[in-house]
Coordinates of C-alpha atoms and ligand atoms in Angstrom, one line a residue:
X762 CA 120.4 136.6 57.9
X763 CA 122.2 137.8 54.3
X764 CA 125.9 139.0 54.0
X765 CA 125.4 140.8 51.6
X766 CA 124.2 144.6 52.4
X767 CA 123.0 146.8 50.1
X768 CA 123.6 150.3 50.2
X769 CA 121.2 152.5 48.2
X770 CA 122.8 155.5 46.4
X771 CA 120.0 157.9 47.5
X772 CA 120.1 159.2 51.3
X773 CA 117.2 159.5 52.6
X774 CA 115.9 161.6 55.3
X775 CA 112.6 161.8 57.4
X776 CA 111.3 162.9 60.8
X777 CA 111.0 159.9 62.8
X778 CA 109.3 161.3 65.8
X779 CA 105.5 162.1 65.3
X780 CA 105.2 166.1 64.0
X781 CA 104.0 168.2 66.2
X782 CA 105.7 170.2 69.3
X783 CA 107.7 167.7 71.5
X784 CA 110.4 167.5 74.0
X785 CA 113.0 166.5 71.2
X786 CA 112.4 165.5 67.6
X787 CA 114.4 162.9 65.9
X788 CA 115.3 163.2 62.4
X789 CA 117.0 160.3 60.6
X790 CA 118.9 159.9 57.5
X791 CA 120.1 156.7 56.0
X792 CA 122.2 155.7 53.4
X793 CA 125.3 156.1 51.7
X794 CA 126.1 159.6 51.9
X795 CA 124.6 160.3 55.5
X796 CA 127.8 161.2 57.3
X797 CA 129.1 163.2 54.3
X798 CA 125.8 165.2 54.7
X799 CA 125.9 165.6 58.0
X800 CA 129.7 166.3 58.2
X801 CA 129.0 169.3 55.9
X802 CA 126.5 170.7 58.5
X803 CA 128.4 170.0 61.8
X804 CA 131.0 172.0 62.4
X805 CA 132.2 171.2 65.7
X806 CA 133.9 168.0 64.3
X807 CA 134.5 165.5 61.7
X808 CA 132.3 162.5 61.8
X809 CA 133.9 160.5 59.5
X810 CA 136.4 159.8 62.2
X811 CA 134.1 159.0 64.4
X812 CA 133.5 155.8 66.5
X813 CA 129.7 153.8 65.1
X814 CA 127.5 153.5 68.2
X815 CA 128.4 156.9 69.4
X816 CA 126.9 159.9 70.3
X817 CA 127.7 163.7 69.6
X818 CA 126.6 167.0 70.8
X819 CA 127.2 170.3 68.6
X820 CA 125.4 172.8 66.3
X821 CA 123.5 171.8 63.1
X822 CA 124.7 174.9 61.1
X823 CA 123.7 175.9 57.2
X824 CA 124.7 178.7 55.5
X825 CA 126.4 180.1 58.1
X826 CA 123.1 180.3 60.4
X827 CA 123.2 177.8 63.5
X828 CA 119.9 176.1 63.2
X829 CA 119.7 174.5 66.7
X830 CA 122.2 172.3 69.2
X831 CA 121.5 168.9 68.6
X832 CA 122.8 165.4 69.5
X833 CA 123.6 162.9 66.8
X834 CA 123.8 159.0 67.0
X835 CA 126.4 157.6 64.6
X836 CA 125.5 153.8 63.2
X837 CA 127.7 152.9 60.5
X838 CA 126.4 150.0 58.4
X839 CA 126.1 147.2 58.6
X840 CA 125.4 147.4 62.4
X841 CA 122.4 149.9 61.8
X842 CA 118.4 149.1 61.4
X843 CA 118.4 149.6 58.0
X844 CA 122.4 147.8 57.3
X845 CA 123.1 151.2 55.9
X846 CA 124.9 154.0 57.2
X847 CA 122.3 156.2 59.8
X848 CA 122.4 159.0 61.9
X849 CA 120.1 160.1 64.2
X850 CA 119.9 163.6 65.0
X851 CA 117.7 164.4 68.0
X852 CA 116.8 168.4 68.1
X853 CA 114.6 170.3 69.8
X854 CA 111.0 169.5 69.8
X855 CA 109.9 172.7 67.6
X856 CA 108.3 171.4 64.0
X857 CA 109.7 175.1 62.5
X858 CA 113.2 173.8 63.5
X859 CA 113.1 170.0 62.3
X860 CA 111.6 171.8 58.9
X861 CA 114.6 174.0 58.9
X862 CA 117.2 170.7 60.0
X863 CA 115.4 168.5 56.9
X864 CA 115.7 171.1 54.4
X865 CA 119.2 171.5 55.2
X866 CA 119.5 167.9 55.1
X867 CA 117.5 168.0 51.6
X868 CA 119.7 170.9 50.0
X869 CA 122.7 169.0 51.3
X870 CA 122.1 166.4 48.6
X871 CA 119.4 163.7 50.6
X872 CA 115.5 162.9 49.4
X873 CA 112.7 162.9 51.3
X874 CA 112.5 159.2 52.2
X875 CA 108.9 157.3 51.3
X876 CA 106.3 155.4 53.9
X877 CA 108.0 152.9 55.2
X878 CA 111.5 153.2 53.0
X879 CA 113.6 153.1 56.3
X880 CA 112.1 149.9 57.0
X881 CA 111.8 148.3 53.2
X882 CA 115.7 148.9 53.4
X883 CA 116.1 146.9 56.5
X884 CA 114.2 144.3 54.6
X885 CA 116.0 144.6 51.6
X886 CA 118.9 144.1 54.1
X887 CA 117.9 141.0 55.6
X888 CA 117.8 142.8 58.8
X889 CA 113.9 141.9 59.8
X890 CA 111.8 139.5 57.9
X891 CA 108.3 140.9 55.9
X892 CA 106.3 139.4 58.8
X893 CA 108.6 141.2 61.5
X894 CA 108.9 144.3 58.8
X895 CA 105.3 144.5 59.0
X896 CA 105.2 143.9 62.7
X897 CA 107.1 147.2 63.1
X898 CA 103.8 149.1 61.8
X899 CA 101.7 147.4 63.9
X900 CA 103.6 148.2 67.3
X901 CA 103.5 152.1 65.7
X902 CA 99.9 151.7 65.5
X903 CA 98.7 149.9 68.5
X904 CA 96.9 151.2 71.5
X905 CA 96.3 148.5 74.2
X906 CA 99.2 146.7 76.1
X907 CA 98.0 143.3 74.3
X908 CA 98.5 144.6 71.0
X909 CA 101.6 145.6 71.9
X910 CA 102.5 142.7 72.8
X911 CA 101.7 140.5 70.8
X912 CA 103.4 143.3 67.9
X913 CA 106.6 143.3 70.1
X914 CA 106.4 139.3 70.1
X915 CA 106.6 139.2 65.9
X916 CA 109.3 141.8 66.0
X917 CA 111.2 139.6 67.9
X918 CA 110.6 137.0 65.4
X919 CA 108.3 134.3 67.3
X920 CA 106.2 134.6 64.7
X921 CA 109.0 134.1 61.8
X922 CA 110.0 131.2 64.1
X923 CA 106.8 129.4 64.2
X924 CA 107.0 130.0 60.0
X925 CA 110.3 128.2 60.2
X926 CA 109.5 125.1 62.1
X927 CA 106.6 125.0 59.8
X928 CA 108.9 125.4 56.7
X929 CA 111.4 122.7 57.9
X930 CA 108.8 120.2 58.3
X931 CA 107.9 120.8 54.7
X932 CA 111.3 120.8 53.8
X933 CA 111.7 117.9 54.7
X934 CA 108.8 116.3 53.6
X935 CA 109.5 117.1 50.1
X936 CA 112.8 116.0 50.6
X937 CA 111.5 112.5 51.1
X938 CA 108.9 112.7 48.1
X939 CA 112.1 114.1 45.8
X940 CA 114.3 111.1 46.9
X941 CA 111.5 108.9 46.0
X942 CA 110.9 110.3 42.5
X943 CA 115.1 109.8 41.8
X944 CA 114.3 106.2 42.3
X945 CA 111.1 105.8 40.7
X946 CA 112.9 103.5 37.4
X947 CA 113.3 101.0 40.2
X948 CA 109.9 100.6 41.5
X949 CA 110.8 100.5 44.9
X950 CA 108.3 103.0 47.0
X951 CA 110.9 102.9 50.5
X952 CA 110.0 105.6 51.5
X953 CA 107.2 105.1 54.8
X954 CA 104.2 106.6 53.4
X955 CA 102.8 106.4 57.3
X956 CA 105.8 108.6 58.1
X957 CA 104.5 110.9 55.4
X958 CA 101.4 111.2 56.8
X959 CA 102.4 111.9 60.2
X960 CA 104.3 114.8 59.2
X961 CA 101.4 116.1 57.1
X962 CA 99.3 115.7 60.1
X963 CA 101.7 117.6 62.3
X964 CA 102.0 120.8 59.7
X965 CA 98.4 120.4 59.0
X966 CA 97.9 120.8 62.6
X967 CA 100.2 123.4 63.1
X968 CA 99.0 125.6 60.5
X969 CA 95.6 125.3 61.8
X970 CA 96.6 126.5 65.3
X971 CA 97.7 129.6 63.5
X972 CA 95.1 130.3 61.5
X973 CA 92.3 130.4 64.3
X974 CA 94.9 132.7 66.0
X975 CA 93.3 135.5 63.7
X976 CA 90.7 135.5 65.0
X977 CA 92.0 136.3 68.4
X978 CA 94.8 138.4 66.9
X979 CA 92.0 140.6 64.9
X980 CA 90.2 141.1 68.4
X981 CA 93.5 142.2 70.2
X982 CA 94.3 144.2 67.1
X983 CA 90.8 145.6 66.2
X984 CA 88.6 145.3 69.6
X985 CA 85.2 143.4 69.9
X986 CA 81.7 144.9 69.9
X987 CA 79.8 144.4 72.3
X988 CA 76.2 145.4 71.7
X989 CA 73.9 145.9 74.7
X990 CA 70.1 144.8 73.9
X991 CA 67.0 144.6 75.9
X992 CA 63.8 146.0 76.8
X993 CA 62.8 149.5 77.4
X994 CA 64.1 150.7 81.3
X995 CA 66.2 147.2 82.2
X996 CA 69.1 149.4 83.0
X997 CA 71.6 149.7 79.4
X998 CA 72.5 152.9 79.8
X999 CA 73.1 152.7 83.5
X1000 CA 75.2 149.7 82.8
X1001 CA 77.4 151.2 79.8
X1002 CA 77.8 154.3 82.6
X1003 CA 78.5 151.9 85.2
X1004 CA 81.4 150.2 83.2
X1005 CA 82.9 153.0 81.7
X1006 CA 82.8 154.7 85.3
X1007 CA 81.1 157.9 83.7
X1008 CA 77.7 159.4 82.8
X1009 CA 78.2 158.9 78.9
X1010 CA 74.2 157.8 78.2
X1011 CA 70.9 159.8 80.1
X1012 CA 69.4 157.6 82.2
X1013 CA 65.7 157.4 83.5
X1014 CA 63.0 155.4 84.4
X1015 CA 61.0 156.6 81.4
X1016 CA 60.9 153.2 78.9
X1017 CA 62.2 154.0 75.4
X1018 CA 64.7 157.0 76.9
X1019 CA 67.3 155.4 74.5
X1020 CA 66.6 156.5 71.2
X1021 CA 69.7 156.2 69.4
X1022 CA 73.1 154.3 69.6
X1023 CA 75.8 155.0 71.7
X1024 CA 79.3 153.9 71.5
X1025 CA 82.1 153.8 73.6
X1026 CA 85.4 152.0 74.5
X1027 CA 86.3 150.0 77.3
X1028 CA 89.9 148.7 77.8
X1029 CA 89.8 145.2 79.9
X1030 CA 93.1 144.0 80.6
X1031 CA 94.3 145.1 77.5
X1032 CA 91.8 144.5 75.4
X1033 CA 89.0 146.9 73.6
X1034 CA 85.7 146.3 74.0
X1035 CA 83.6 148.9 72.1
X1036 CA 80.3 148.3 73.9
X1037 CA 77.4 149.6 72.2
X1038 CA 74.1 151.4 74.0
X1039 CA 70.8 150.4 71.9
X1040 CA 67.3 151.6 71.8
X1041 CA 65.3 149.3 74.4
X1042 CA 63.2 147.1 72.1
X1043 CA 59.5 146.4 72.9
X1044 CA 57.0 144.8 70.3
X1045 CA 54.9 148.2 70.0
X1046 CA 55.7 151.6 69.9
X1047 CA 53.6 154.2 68.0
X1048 CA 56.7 156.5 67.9
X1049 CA 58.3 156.7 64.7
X1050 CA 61.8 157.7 66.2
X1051 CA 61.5 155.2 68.7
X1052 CA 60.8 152.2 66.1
X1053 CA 63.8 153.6 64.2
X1054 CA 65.8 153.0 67.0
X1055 CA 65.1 149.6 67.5
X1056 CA 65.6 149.0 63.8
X1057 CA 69.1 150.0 64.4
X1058 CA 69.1 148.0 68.1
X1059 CA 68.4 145.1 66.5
X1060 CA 71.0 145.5 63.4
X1061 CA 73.7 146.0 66.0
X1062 CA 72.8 143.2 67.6
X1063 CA 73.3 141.0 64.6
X1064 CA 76.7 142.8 63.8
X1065 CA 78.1 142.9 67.0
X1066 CA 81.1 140.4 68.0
X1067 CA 79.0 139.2 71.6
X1068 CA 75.2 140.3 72.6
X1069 CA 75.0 141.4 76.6
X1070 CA 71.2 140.7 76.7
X1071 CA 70.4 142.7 79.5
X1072 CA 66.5 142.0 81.7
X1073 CA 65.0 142.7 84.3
X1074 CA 64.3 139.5 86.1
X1075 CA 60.8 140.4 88.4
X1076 CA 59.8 141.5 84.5
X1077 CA 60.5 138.5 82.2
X1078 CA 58.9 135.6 82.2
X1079 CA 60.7 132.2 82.2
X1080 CA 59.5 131.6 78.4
X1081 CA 60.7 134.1 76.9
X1082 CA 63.8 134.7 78.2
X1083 CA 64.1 130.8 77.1
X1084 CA 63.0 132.1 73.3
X1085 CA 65.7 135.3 73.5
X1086 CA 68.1 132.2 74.2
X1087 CA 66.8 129.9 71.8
X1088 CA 66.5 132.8 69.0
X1089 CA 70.1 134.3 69.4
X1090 CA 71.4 130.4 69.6
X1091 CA 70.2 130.0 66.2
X1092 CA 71.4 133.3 65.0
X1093 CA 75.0 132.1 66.0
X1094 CA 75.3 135.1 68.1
X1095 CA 77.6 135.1 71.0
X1096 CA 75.6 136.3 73.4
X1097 CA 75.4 136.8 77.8
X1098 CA 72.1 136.6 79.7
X1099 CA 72.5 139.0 82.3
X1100 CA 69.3 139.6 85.0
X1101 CA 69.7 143.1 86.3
X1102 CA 68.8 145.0 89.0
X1103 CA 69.5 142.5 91.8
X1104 CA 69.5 144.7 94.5
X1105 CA 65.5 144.9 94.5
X1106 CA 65.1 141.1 94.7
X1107 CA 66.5 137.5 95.9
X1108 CA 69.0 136.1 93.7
X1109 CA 68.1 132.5 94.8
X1110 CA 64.3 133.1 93.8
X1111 CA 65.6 134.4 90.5
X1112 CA 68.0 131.2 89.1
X1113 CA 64.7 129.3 90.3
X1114 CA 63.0 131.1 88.0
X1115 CA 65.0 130.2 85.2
X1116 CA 65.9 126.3 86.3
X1117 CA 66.6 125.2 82.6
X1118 CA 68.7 128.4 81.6
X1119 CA 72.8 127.7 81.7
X1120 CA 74.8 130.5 82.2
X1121 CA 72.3 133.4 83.6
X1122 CA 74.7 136.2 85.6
X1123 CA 72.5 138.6 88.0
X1124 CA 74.1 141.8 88.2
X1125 CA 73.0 145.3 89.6
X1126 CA 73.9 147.6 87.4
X1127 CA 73.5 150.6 89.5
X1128 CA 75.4 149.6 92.7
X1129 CA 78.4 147.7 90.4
X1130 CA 77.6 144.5 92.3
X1131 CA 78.7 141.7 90.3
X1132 CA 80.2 143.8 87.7
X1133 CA 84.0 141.7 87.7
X1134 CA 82.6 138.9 87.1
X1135 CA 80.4 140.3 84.1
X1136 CA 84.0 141.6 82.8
X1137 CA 85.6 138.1 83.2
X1138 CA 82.8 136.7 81.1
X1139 CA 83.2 139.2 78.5
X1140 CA 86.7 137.6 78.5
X1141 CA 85.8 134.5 78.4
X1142 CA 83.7 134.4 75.3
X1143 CA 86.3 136.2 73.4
X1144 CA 88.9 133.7 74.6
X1145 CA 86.4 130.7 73.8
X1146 CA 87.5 129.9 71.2
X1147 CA 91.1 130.9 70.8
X1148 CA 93.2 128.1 70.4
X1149 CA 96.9 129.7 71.4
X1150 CA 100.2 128.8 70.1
X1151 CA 102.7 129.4 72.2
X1152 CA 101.0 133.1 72.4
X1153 CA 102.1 133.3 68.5
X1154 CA 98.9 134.9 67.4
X1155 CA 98.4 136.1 63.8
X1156 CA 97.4 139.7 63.8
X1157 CA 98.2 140.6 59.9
X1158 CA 95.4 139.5 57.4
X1159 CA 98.1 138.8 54.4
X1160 CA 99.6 136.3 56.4
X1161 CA 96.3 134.9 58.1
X1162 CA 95.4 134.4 53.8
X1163 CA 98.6 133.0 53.0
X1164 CA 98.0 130.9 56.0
X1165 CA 94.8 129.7 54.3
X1166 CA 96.2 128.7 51.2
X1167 CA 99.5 126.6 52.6
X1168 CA 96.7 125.1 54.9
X1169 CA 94.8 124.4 52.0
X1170 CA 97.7 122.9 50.0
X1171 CA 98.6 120.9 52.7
X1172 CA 95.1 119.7 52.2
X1173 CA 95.4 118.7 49.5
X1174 CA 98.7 116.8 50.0
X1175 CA 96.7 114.8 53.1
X1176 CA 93.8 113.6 50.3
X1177 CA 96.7 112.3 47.8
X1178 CA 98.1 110.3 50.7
X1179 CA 95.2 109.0 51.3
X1180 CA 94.7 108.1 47.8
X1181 CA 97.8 106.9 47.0
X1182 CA 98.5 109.0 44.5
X1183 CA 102.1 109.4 42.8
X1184 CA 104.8 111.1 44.5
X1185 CA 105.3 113.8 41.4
X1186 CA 102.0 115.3 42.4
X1187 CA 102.3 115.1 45.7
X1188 CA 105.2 117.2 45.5
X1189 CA 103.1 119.8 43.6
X1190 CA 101.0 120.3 46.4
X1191 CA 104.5 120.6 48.5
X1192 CA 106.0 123.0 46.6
X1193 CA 102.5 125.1 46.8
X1194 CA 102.2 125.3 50.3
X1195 CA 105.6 126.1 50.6
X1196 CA 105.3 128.8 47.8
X1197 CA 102.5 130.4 50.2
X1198 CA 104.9 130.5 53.3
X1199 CA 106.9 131.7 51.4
X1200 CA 105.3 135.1 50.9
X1201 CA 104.6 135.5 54.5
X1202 CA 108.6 136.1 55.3
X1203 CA 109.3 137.6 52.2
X1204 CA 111.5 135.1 50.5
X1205 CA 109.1 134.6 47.4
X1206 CA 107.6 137.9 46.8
X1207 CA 106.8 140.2 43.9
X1208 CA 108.2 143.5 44.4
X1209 CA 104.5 145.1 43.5
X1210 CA 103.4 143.2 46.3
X1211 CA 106.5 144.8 48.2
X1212 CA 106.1 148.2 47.4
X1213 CA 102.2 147.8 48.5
X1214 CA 103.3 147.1 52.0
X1215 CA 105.5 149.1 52.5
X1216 CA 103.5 152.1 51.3
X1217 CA 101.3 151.6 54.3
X1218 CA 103.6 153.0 57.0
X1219 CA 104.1 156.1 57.7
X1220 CA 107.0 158.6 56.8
X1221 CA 110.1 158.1 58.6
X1222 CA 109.5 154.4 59.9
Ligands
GTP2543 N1 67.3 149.4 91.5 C1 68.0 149.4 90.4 N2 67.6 150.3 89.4 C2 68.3 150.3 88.3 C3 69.4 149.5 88.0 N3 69.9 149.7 86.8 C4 69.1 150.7 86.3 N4 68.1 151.0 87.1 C5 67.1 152.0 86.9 O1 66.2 151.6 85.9 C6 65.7 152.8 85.1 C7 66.1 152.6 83.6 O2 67.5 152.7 83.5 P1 68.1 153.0 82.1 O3 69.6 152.7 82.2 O4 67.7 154.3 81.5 O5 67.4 151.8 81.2 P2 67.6 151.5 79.6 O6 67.6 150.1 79.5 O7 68.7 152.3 79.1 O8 66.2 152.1 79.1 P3 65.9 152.6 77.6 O9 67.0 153.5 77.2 O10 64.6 153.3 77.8 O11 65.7 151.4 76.7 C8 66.4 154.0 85.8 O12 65.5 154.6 86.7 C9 67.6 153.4 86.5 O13 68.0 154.2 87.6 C10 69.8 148.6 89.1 O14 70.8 147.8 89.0 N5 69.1 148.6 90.2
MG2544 MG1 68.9 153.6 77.6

């Protein structure tokens, strides 16, 4: 963490709190004239006497009209969350009184801060890293306990930590290359090229780790589709009610009921699954809605994150539910066979049905039977393939590309090893993947590239 704090010579002020009628509202200034504003419009003492860390109740007055009792909290920088000075004033939850608070704070001599300025400060400061920085949006904008989470984890810097491990390796790797080069005259090569590659290896693996985290960090951050296909009448719509615990799609026992999609979200332990009803699909139908249904079914299907496949097992014969297998394998779809409607028959008859077919789950749909154990697969395929670094998962696609490239540089470095070539280049393809980790945290970054980020919070953050 820097020393060295900047204090910016414009105040700025924002509404913290989301607008809108609340409890209380908190309005925040910071910067270098926050507790002269503030001083100038509380009367009932004088803040720049006043302990940091410590709280205040009186009236905001301006112009001689009290605008409403109010409690501030006093942080003088450094020991603030930008590093600046900042107060906090907490008012009541009435957006015609934080207006009237603001513009008093506005005519008082502060600007309306930007998106995200309160948070590019605390940058600026060295207070948070860009990865933890950017972290802070994510925790404003997520909506499932896993996504908070994991946002609360890179706040807290795992994420910057796993970055720094990753950094000291290559530190030191092209520590060892640079020592090499001063002795090159002598034509000595001591340094273990083995030991070279081992470290390679080891960041090599290590970035890999992270980058398949992505994936897994896009479903906690994004949700996963999960379209629902079949024929006409095996029971979609009655499942998608089922799960969600509601009547969201009409049901009956009329084939091709479904005519259009229907979408909705489902929250298993913590993370969205935005299953999708489709059109039944059946080879002919002389309706023209109908067949423009299935059109769409079977686009969904090839969209969708995972396929629940959903038939009725007295209805489809072993073959081709082998083919719907066989053809979705080759698609590369993740997809579930589920057999529904087991209340009407004898599991055991059904599996022997199917002898060759892994993974069949028989579930009634309308009675919930086996319906837990439909979720955990759900789970399951989304957590296949998720390899998990000590739960430091990638959620922000800048740093999964950055990722990329220092994976790719290091690449690179791995082939030159292998082909022996000179130390001078190798420590091009150092300094390259070291650049890209670099503008994951912030240290190498242009300030277009800055401004961009920041830009995408909201006021007040
Ligand atoms: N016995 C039994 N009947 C079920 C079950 N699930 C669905 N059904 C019945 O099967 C019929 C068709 O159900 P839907 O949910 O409308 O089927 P669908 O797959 O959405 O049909 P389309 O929209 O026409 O493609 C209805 O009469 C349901 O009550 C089940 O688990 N057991
Ligand atoms: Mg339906």
């Amino acid at each position: 963490m820097s020393n060295r704090y900047i204090a910016w010579d414009d105040t700025i002020v924002a509404l913290a709190t989301p607008p809108g009628v609340g409890a209380i509202g908190v309005i925040r200034l910071s910067g270098k004239r926050s507790f002269e504003i503030i001083n100038e419009l509380f009367p009932s003492k004088d803040l720049t006497k006043q302990a940091s860390h410590s709280l205040h109740v009186g009236f905001i007055v301006h112009e001689g009209k009290p605008l409403d009792e109010v409690v501030l909290s006093l942080f003088k920088g450094p020991r603030s969350y930008t590093g600046e000075d900042v107060i906090e004033i907490s008012c009541h939850g009435s957006p015609f009184i934080q207006q009237q608070v603001i513009d008093a704070c506005l005519q008082s001599g502060a600007r309306l801060a930007k998106p995200g300025e309160f948070t590019q400060r605390a940058f600026l400061n060295g207070k948070l890293d860009l990865s933890q920085a950017e972290a802070v949006a994510d925790l404003i904008a997520s909506n499932t306990s896993a996504s908070h989470k994991t946002a609360l984890n890179n706040i807290r810097g795992k994420f910057s930590d796993a970055l720094k491990d990753l950094r000291e390796q290559l530190i030191k790797f092209s520590a060892l290359i640079e020592l090499e080069l001063d002795f090159s005259q002598e034509d000595v090569e001591f340094v273990d090229r083995s030991q070279l590659k081992k470290l390679v290896a080891e960041a090599i693996q290590h970035t890999d780790a992270l980058v398949h985290s992505f994936k897994f960090g896009n479903v906690i951050k994004n949700g996963v589709s999960v379209a629902i296909i079949g024929k006409p009448n095996a029971g979609k719509s009655t499942l998608l009610n089922t799960l969600l615990n509601e009547d969201r799609a009409i049901v009956s026992d009329i084939p091709g009921t479904t005519r259009d999609t229907i979408e909705e979200v489902l929250n298993i332990d913590g993370i969205l699954f935005r299953l999708i009803d489709t059109a039944g699909i059946r080879n002919h139908s002389h309706d023209v809605i109908e067949n423009f249904g299935i059109e769409k079914s079977l686009q969904k299907m090839k969209q969708a994150d995972m396929v629940i496949y959903l038939f009725d097992p007295t209805e489809i014969p072993y073959d081709e539910l082998q083919s719907v297998a066989t053809d979705m394998e080759q698609k590369g779809i993740n997809y579930l066979l589920v057999g529904n409607k087991i209340d009407r028959s004898d599991e055991t008859d059904m599996r022997m049905k199917y002898p060759t077919i892994d993974g069949l789950l028989f579930i009634s749909a309308k009675n919930g039977f086996h319906l837990e154990v439909l979720k955990e697969r759900m789970m399951d395929l989304v957590l296949k393939d998720v390899v998990s670094t000590e739960n430091v998962i990638v959620t922000n696609a800048r740093h999964y590309h950055a990722l990329v490239q220092v994976n790719e540089a290091l690449n690179d470095v791995m082939e030159g090893l292998r082909n022996k070539i000179p130390g001078d280049l190798l420590a091009l393809d150092i300094r390259r993947s070291l650049q890209y980790l670099g503008e994951i945290t912030g240290e190498i970054t242009n300030e277009d590239q800055l401004d961009y980020i920041f830009s995408k919070f909201c006021i007040g953050k």
